[in-house]
Amino acid sequence: MPNRPPRRAARSGTALVCALGVTLLGLATAGCEDDSAASGRRQPATRADMAADSDGGKTLRLGEHTSVTYKRGSDHMRGALRVTAVSVRKGTHAELRTAGVEPSDIRTTQPYYVTMTFENTGENSLHYPFLNTPTGLEDTGGVDDQPLITGDTEVTACPGKDPDDFAVGAKVSLCKVFLVPNGIRPSVVTYSTGDDTKRPVSWKVTR
């Protein structure tokens, strides 16, 4: 039959195309897997990181803890913290004067002490972490109240010196002084760091 050789040639050509297609598909799949693996090595996502990223924007009661992502811009160090706003209490101007601190607006403001606790739940020790820096306080007028900057001076009634090294599993309690205008009350404690700077965690201050 004169047409049989061409059929075999066609079948051979088809088999070659199919084999080539399978090979290319396999290479493409392997390439995707390699890219995914490389990406995973560059940006490892731990369980703590995923939990931390999910807590931005929450509103809690004083005493409730939450997980937040710790991220320092200078060296891109990343970790996870368990943070709790423990209390907000009224301070006194006498306590500030005893510490050698007397702000210029002392007659028009009332000091409040915000106490926070921090626990390193990540996988890295944090060097000079500045844990308390992102702590904020809003008043009933919706205004961010000004923290009292004391430098190396510490108010005895509100100790807030950060640890130099914050090891994995370590816990610390820190206090921060805020100056609230007279006649206004604190309303919300906020904390934001890492990926949640635009969606801070909040704790409602009760009377």
PDB file of C-alpha atoms in Angstrom, residues 56-58 191-202:
ATOM      1  CA  GLY A  56      -3.243  44.593  63.259  1.00  0.00           C
ATOM      2  CA  GLY A  57      -6.369  46.695  63.686  1.00  0.00           C
ATOM      3  CA  LYS A  58      -7.777  44.812  66.673  1.00  0.00           C
ATOM      4  CA  TYR A 191       0.721  50.005  69.472  1.00  0.00           C
ATOM      5  CA  SER A 192       1.991  49.659  65.922  1.00  0.00           C
ATOM      6  CA  THR A 193       5.234  48.346  64.485  1.00  0.00           C
ATOM      7  CA  GLY A 194       6.443  46.311  61.542  1.00  0.00           C
ATOM      8  CA  ASP A 195       3.772  45.706  58.894  1.00  0.00           C
ATOM      9  CA  ASP A 196       0.914  47.160  60.938  1.00  0.00           C
ATOM     10  CA  THR A 197       1.991  50.789  61.283  1.00  0.00           C
ATOM     11  CA  LYS A 198      -1.213  51.940  59.549  1.00  0.00           C
ATOM     12  CA  ARG A 199      -3.431  49.479  61.465  1.00  0.00           C
ATOM     13  CA  PRO A 200      -2.379  49.721  65.120  1.00  0.00           C
ATOM     14  CA  VAL A 201      -3.652  47.403  67.789  1.00  0.00           C
ATOM     15  CA  SER A 202      -5.811  49.331  70.281  1.00  0.00           C
TER      16      SER A 202
END
